[in-house]
Amino acid sequence: MIALLVGFWLNLAPAQALDYPPPLSYSNADLKGQNFSGQVLRTAEFSNANLEDVNFSAADLRGVVMSASVLTGTNLHAANLGNALMDQVKFKQTDLSDAILTEAILLHSTFEAIDITGADFTDAILDGAQIAKLCQIAAGTNSITGVSTRDSLGCLD
């Protein structure tokens, strides 16, 4: 019986390793100007990182942690940030167009001169003041999810 269970577990281990790679840690790193476009960085940690002018376009960033990071001039166009923890992040001149932010946590983050055209914030957790500010610039429909930015934020017309 034990041999059967061990054999069963060994057959599952490679599949699980492919589904959940070990997380990468870039905490407290200065990544200014780096190019991560199109990369799979699921569950990577970027806490307290300098992400100024970093290119994350079309990257798979599901489940990443970017708490207290600076995203000035950062390109997140068409990035998948589902279930990301992005609390206390400073978004300045950040491209979030066509990004997927479903179920992301964005509490206490600030937004200045950003592009959210076509971004999907469905079930994201934001402060009321953040939602009001983002609704002032919300437009477009996400090309992957088909959800309008205004609807995903719950903007009142």
PDB file of C-alpha atoms in Angstrom:
ATOM      1  CA  MET A   1       0.000   0.000   0.000  1.00  0.00           C
ATOM      2  CA  ILE A   2       2.792   2.432   0.901  1.00  0.00           C
ATOM      3  CA  ALA A   3       4.585   1.693  -2.370  1.00  0.00           C
ATOM      4  CA  LEU A   4       1.379   2.490  -4.252  1.00  0.00           C
ATOM      5  CA  LEU A   5       1.004   5.848  -2.467  1.00  0.00           C
ATOM      6  CA  VAL A   6       4.672   6.764  -3.038  1.00  0.00           C
ATOM      7  CA  GLY A   7       4.364   5.849  -6.706  1.00  0.00           C
ATOM      8  CA  PHE A   8       1.194   7.940  -6.995  1.00  0.00           C
ATOM      9  CA  TRP A   9       2.909  10.946  -5.351  1.00  0.00           C
ATOM     10  CA  LEU A  10       5.980  10.652  -7.599  1.00  0.00           C
ATOM     11  CA  ASN A  11       3.743  10.688 -10.660  1.00  0.00           C
ATOM     12  CA  LEU A  12       2.071  13.911  -9.446  1.00  0.00           C
ATOM     13  CA  ALA A  13       5.213  15.774  -8.410  1.00  0.00           C
ATOM     14  CA  PRO A  14       6.394  16.756 -11.925  1.00  0.00           C
ATOM     15  CA  ALA A  15       2.952  18.096 -12.885  1.00  0.00           C
ATOM     16  CA  GLN A  16       2.696  20.119  -9.693  1.00  0.00           C
ATOM     17  CA  ALA A  17       6.167  21.557 -10.221  1.00  0.00           C
ATOM     18  CA  LEU A  18       5.138  22.775 -13.670  1.00  0.00           C
ATOM     19  CA  ASP A  19       1.950  24.379 -12.375  1.00  0.00           C
ATOM     20  CA  TYR A  20       3.560  26.109  -9.410  1.00  0.00           C
ATOM     21  CA  PRO A  21       7.179  27.066  -9.980  1.00  0.00           C
ATOM     22  CA  PRO A  22       9.047  28.316  -6.928  1.00  0.00           C
ATOM     23  CA  PRO A  23       8.519  32.051  -6.459  1.00  0.00           C
ATOM     24  CA  LEU A  24      11.231  34.474  -7.480  1.00  0.00           C
ATOM     25  CA  SER A  25      12.202  37.190  -5.026  1.00  0.00           C
ATOM     26  CA  TYR A  26      13.150  40.695  -6.135  1.00  0.00           C
ATOM     27  CA  SER A  27      12.334  42.295  -2.782  1.00  0.00           C
ATOM     28  CA  ASN A  28      14.178  45.547  -2.118  1.00  0.00           C
ATOM     29  CA  ALA A  29      15.808  45.313  -5.565  1.00  0.00           C
ATOM     30  CA  ASP A  30      16.616  48.207  -7.866  1.00  0.00           C
ATOM     31  CA  LEU A  31      15.237  46.938 -11.177  1.00  0.00           C
ATOM     32  CA  LYS A  32      15.108  50.296 -12.952  1.00  0.00           C
ATOM     33  CA  GLY A  33      14.843  49.867 -16.721  1.00  0.00           C
ATOM     34  CA  GLN A  34      14.685  46.040 -16.707  1.00  0.00           C
ATOM     35  CA  ASN A  35      12.721  44.163 -19.390  1.00  0.00           C
ATOM     36  CA  PHE A  36      10.378  41.413 -18.173  1.00  0.00           C
ATOM     37  CA  SER A  37       7.968  41.675 -21.117  1.00  0.00           C
ATOM     38  CA  GLY A  38       6.122  38.463 -21.954  1.00  0.00           C
ATOM     39  CA  GLN A  39       7.720  36.540 -19.087  1.00  0.00           C
ATOM     40  CA  VAL A  40       5.944  34.194 -16.683  1.00  0.00           C
ATOM     41  CA  LEU A  41       6.605  35.589 -13.206  1.00  0.00           C
ATOM     42  CA  ARG A  42       3.695  34.068 -11.269  1.00  0.00           C
ATOM     43  CA  THR A  43       3.926  34.594  -7.515  1.00  0.00           C
ATOM     44  CA  ALA A  44       7.204  36.552  -7.804  1.00  0.00           C
ATOM     45  CA  GLU A  45       7.872  39.039  -5.030  1.00  0.00           C
ATOM     46  CA  PHE A  46       8.741  42.652  -5.825  1.00  0.00           C
ATOM     47  CA  SER A  47       8.070  44.198  -2.392  1.00  0.00           C
ATOM     48  CA  ASN A  48       9.762  47.549  -1.732  1.00  0.00           C
ATOM     49  CA  ALA A  49      11.356  47.376  -5.183  1.00  0.00           C
ATOM     50  CA  ASN A  50      12.251  50.208  -7.531  1.00  0.00           C
ATOM     51  CA  LEU A  51      10.307  49.281 -10.677  1.00  0.00           C
ATOM     52  CA  GLU A  52      10.862  52.590 -12.442  1.00  0.00           C
ATOM     53  CA  ASP A  53      10.755  52.284 -16.250  1.00  0.00           C
ATOM     54  CA  VAL A  54      10.422  48.471 -16.029  1.00  0.00           C
ATOM     55  CA  ASN A  55       8.706  46.728 -18.962  1.00  0.00           C
ATOM     56  CA  PHE A  56       6.200  44.078 -17.830  1.00  0.00           C
ATOM     57  CA  SER A  57       4.058  44.262 -20.977  1.00  0.00           C
ATOM     58  CA  ALA A  58       2.113  41.038 -21.636  1.00  0.00           C
ATOM     59  CA  ALA A  59       3.789  39.357 -18.638  1.00  0.00           C
ATOM     60  CA  ASP A  60       2.017  36.735 -16.537  1.00  0.00           C
ATOM     61  CA  LEU A  61       2.171  38.324 -13.090  1.00  0.00           C
ATOM     62  CA  ARG A  62      -0.670  36.438 -11.432  1.00  0.00           C
ATOM     63  CA  GLY A  63      -0.250  36.347  -7.682  1.00  0.00           C
ATOM     64  CA  VAL A  64       2.779  38.669  -7.564  1.00  0.00           C
ATOM     65  CA  VAL A  65       3.523  40.769  -4.500  1.00  0.00           C
ATOM     66  CA  MET A  66       4.494  44.373  -5.226  1.00  0.00           C
ATOM     67  CA  SER A  67       3.725  45.887  -1.827  1.00  0.00           C
ATOM     68  CA  ALA A  68       5.206  49.339  -1.214  1.00  0.00           C
ATOM     69  CA  SER A  69       6.994  49.446  -4.579  1.00  0.00           C
ATOM     70  CA  VAL A  70       7.477  52.417  -6.893  1.00  0.00           C
ATOM     71  CA  LEU A  71       6.101  51.996 -10.431  1.00  0.00           C
ATOM     72  CA  THR A  72       7.040  55.221 -12.215  1.00  0.00           C
ATOM     73  CA  GLY A  73       6.984  54.968 -16.002  1.00  0.00           C
ATOM     74  CA  THR A  74       6.347  51.237 -15.682  1.00  0.00           C
ATOM     75  CA  ASN A  75       4.783  49.397 -18.640  1.00  0.00           C
ATOM     76  CA  LEU A  76       2.122  46.898 -17.562  1.00  0.00           C
ATOM     77  CA  HIS A  77       0.229  46.960 -20.869  1.00  0.00           C
ATOM     78  CA  ALA A  78      -1.741  43.693 -21.288  1.00  0.00           C
ATOM     79  CA  ALA A  79      -0.090  42.175 -18.192  1.00  0.00           C
ATOM     80  CA  ASN A  80      -2.080  39.675 -16.142  1.00  0.00           C
ATOM     81  CA  LEU A  81      -2.016  40.849 -12.521  1.00  0.00           C
ATOM     82  CA  GLY A  82      -4.870  38.675 -11.283  1.00  0.00           C
ATOM     83  CA  ASN A  83      -4.730  38.056  -7.519  1.00  0.00           C
ATOM     84  CA  ALA A  84      -1.723  40.392  -7.181  1.00  0.00           C
ATOM     85  CA  LEU A  85      -0.969  42.083  -3.862  1.00  0.00           C
ATOM     86  CA  MET A  86      -0.216  45.689  -4.808  1.00  0.00           C
ATOM     87  CA  ASP A  87      -0.950  47.588  -1.621  1.00  0.00           C
ATOM     88  CA  GLN A  88       0.805  50.896  -0.912  1.00  0.00           C
ATOM     89  CA  VAL A  89       2.179  51.025  -4.471  1.00  0.00           C
ATOM     90  CA  LYS A  90       2.952  54.357  -6.099  1.00  0.00           C
ATOM     91  CA  PHE A  91       1.703  54.265  -9.714  1.00  0.00           C
ATOM     92  CA  LYS A  92       2.998  57.310 -11.582  1.00  0.00           C
ATOM     93  CA  GLN A  93       2.946  57.587 -15.385  1.00  0.00           C
ATOM     94  CA  THR A  94       2.234  53.844 -15.396  1.00  0.00           C
ATOM     95  CA  ASP A  95       0.683  52.075 -18.397  1.00  0.00           C
ATOM     96  CA  LEU A  96      -2.028  49.743 -17.119  1.00  0.00           C
ATOM     97  CA  SER A  97      -3.887  49.714 -20.428  1.00  0.00           C
ATOM     98  CA  ASP A  98      -5.523  46.369 -21.238  1.00  0.00           C
ATOM     99  CA  ALA A  99      -4.111  44.919 -17.980  1.00  0.00           C
ATOM    100  CA  ILE A 100      -6.030  42.311 -16.006  1.00  0.00           C
ATOM    101  CA  LEU A 101      -6.235  43.201 -12.314  1.00  0.00           C
ATOM    102  CA  THR A 102      -9.029  40.812 -11.308  1.00  0.00           C
ATOM    103  CA  GLU A 103      -9.122  40.159  -7.570  1.00  0.00           C
ATOM    104  CA  ALA A 104      -5.966  42.252  -7.055  1.00  0.00           C
ATOM    105  CA  ILE A 105      -5.506  44.080  -3.760  1.00  0.00           C
ATOM    106  CA  LEU A 106      -4.636  47.732  -4.365  1.00  0.00           C
ATOM    107  CA  LEU A 107      -5.422  49.283  -0.982  1.00  0.00           C
ATOM    108  CA  HIS A 108      -3.618  52.523  -0.093  1.00  0.00           C
ATOM    109  CA  SER A 109      -1.972  52.727  -3.534  1.00  0.00           C
ATOM    110  CA  THR A 110      -1.725  56.065  -5.337  1.00  0.00           C
ATOM    111  CA  PHE A 111      -2.401  56.738  -9.015  1.00  0.00           C
ATOM    112  CA  GLU A 112      -0.970  59.721 -10.868  1.00  0.00           C
ATOM    113  CA  ALA A 113      -1.018  60.280 -14.644  1.00  0.00           C
ATOM    114  CA  ILE A 114      -1.754  56.629 -15.457  1.00  0.00           C
ATOM    115  CA  ASP A 115      -3.391  54.925 -18.445  1.00  0.00           C
ATOM    116  CA  ILE A 116      -6.094  52.406 -17.481  1.00  0.00           C
ATOM    117  CA  THR A 117      -7.789  52.192 -20.888  1.00  0.00           C
ATOM    118  CA  GLY A 118      -9.257  48.704 -21.179  1.00  0.00           C
ATOM    119  CA  ALA A 119      -7.988  47.580 -17.758  1.00  0.00           C
ATOM    120  CA  ASP A 120     -10.151  44.986 -15.973  1.00  0.00           C
ATOM    121  CA  PHE A 121     -10.489  45.602 -12.209  1.00  0.00           C
ATOM    122  CA  THR A 122     -13.230  42.988 -11.636  1.00  0.00           C
ATOM    123  CA  ASP A 123     -13.410  42.077  -7.927  1.00  0.00           C
ATOM    124  CA  ALA A 124     -10.235  44.075  -7.184  1.00  0.00           C
ATOM    125  CA  ILE A 125     -10.046  45.579  -3.710  1.00  0.00           C
ATOM    126  CA  LEU A 126      -9.605  49.353  -3.800  1.00  0.00           C
ATOM    127  CA  ASP A 127     -10.348  52.248  -1.478  1.00  0.00           C
ATOM    128  CA  GLY A 128     -13.485  54.247  -2.299  1.00  0.00           C
ATOM    129  CA  ALA A 129     -11.414  57.351  -3.054  1.00  0.00           C
ATOM    130  CA  GLN A 130      -9.268  55.337  -5.467  1.00  0.00           C
ATOM    131  CA  ILE A 131     -12.344  54.089  -7.310  1.00  0.00           C
ATOM    132  CA  ALA A 132     -13.729  57.624  -7.611  1.00  0.00           C
ATOM    133  CA  LYS A 133     -10.425  58.872  -9.031  1.00  0.00           C
ATOM    134  CA  LEU A 134     -10.057  55.980 -11.470  1.00  0.00           C
ATOM    135  CA  CYS A 135     -13.658  56.327 -12.661  1.00  0.00           C
ATOM    136  CA  GLN A 136     -12.799  59.849 -13.856  1.00  0.00           C
ATOM    137  CA  ILE A 137     -10.392  58.385 -16.444  1.00  0.00           C
ATOM    138  CA  ALA A 138     -11.911  54.916 -17.002  1.00  0.00           C
ATOM    139  CA  ALA A 139     -12.588  53.996 -20.634  1.00  0.00           C
ATOM    140  CA  GLY A 140     -12.337  51.070 -22.997  1.00  0.00           C
ATOM    141  CA  THR A 141     -12.878  47.328 -22.848  1.00  0.00           C
ATOM    142  CA  ASN A 142     -10.280  44.689 -22.005  1.00  0.00           C
ATOM    143  CA  SER A 143      -9.342  42.773 -25.160  1.00  0.00           C
ATOM    144  CA  ILE A 144      -8.949  39.456 -23.291  1.00  0.00           C
ATOM    145  CA  THR A 145     -11.801  39.446 -20.750  1.00  0.00           C
ATOM    146  CA  GLY A 146     -14.246  41.602 -22.721  1.00  0.00           C
ATOM    147  CA  VAL A 147     -15.076  43.601 -19.572  1.00  0.00           C
ATOM    148  CA  SER A 148     -15.304  47.384 -19.727  1.00  0.00           C
ATOM    149  CA  THR A 149     -13.048  49.306 -17.381  1.00  0.00           C
ATOM    150  CA  ARG A 150     -15.948  51.377 -16.066  1.00  0.00           C
ATOM    151  CA  ASP A 151     -18.037  48.269 -15.317  1.00  0.00           C
ATOM    152  CA  SER A 152     -15.138  46.501 -13.604  1.00  0.00           C
ATOM    153  CA  LEU A 153     -14.665  49.496 -11.280  1.00  0.00           C
ATOM    154  CA  GLY A 154     -18.407  49.843 -10.615  1.00  0.00           C
ATOM    155  CA  CYS A 155     -18.423  53.421 -11.910  1.00  0.00           C
ATOM    156  CA  LEU A 156     -21.766  55.195 -11.800  1.00  0.00           C
ATOM    157  CA  ASP A 157     -22.744  56.885 -15.036  1.00  0.00           C
TER     158      ASP A 157
END
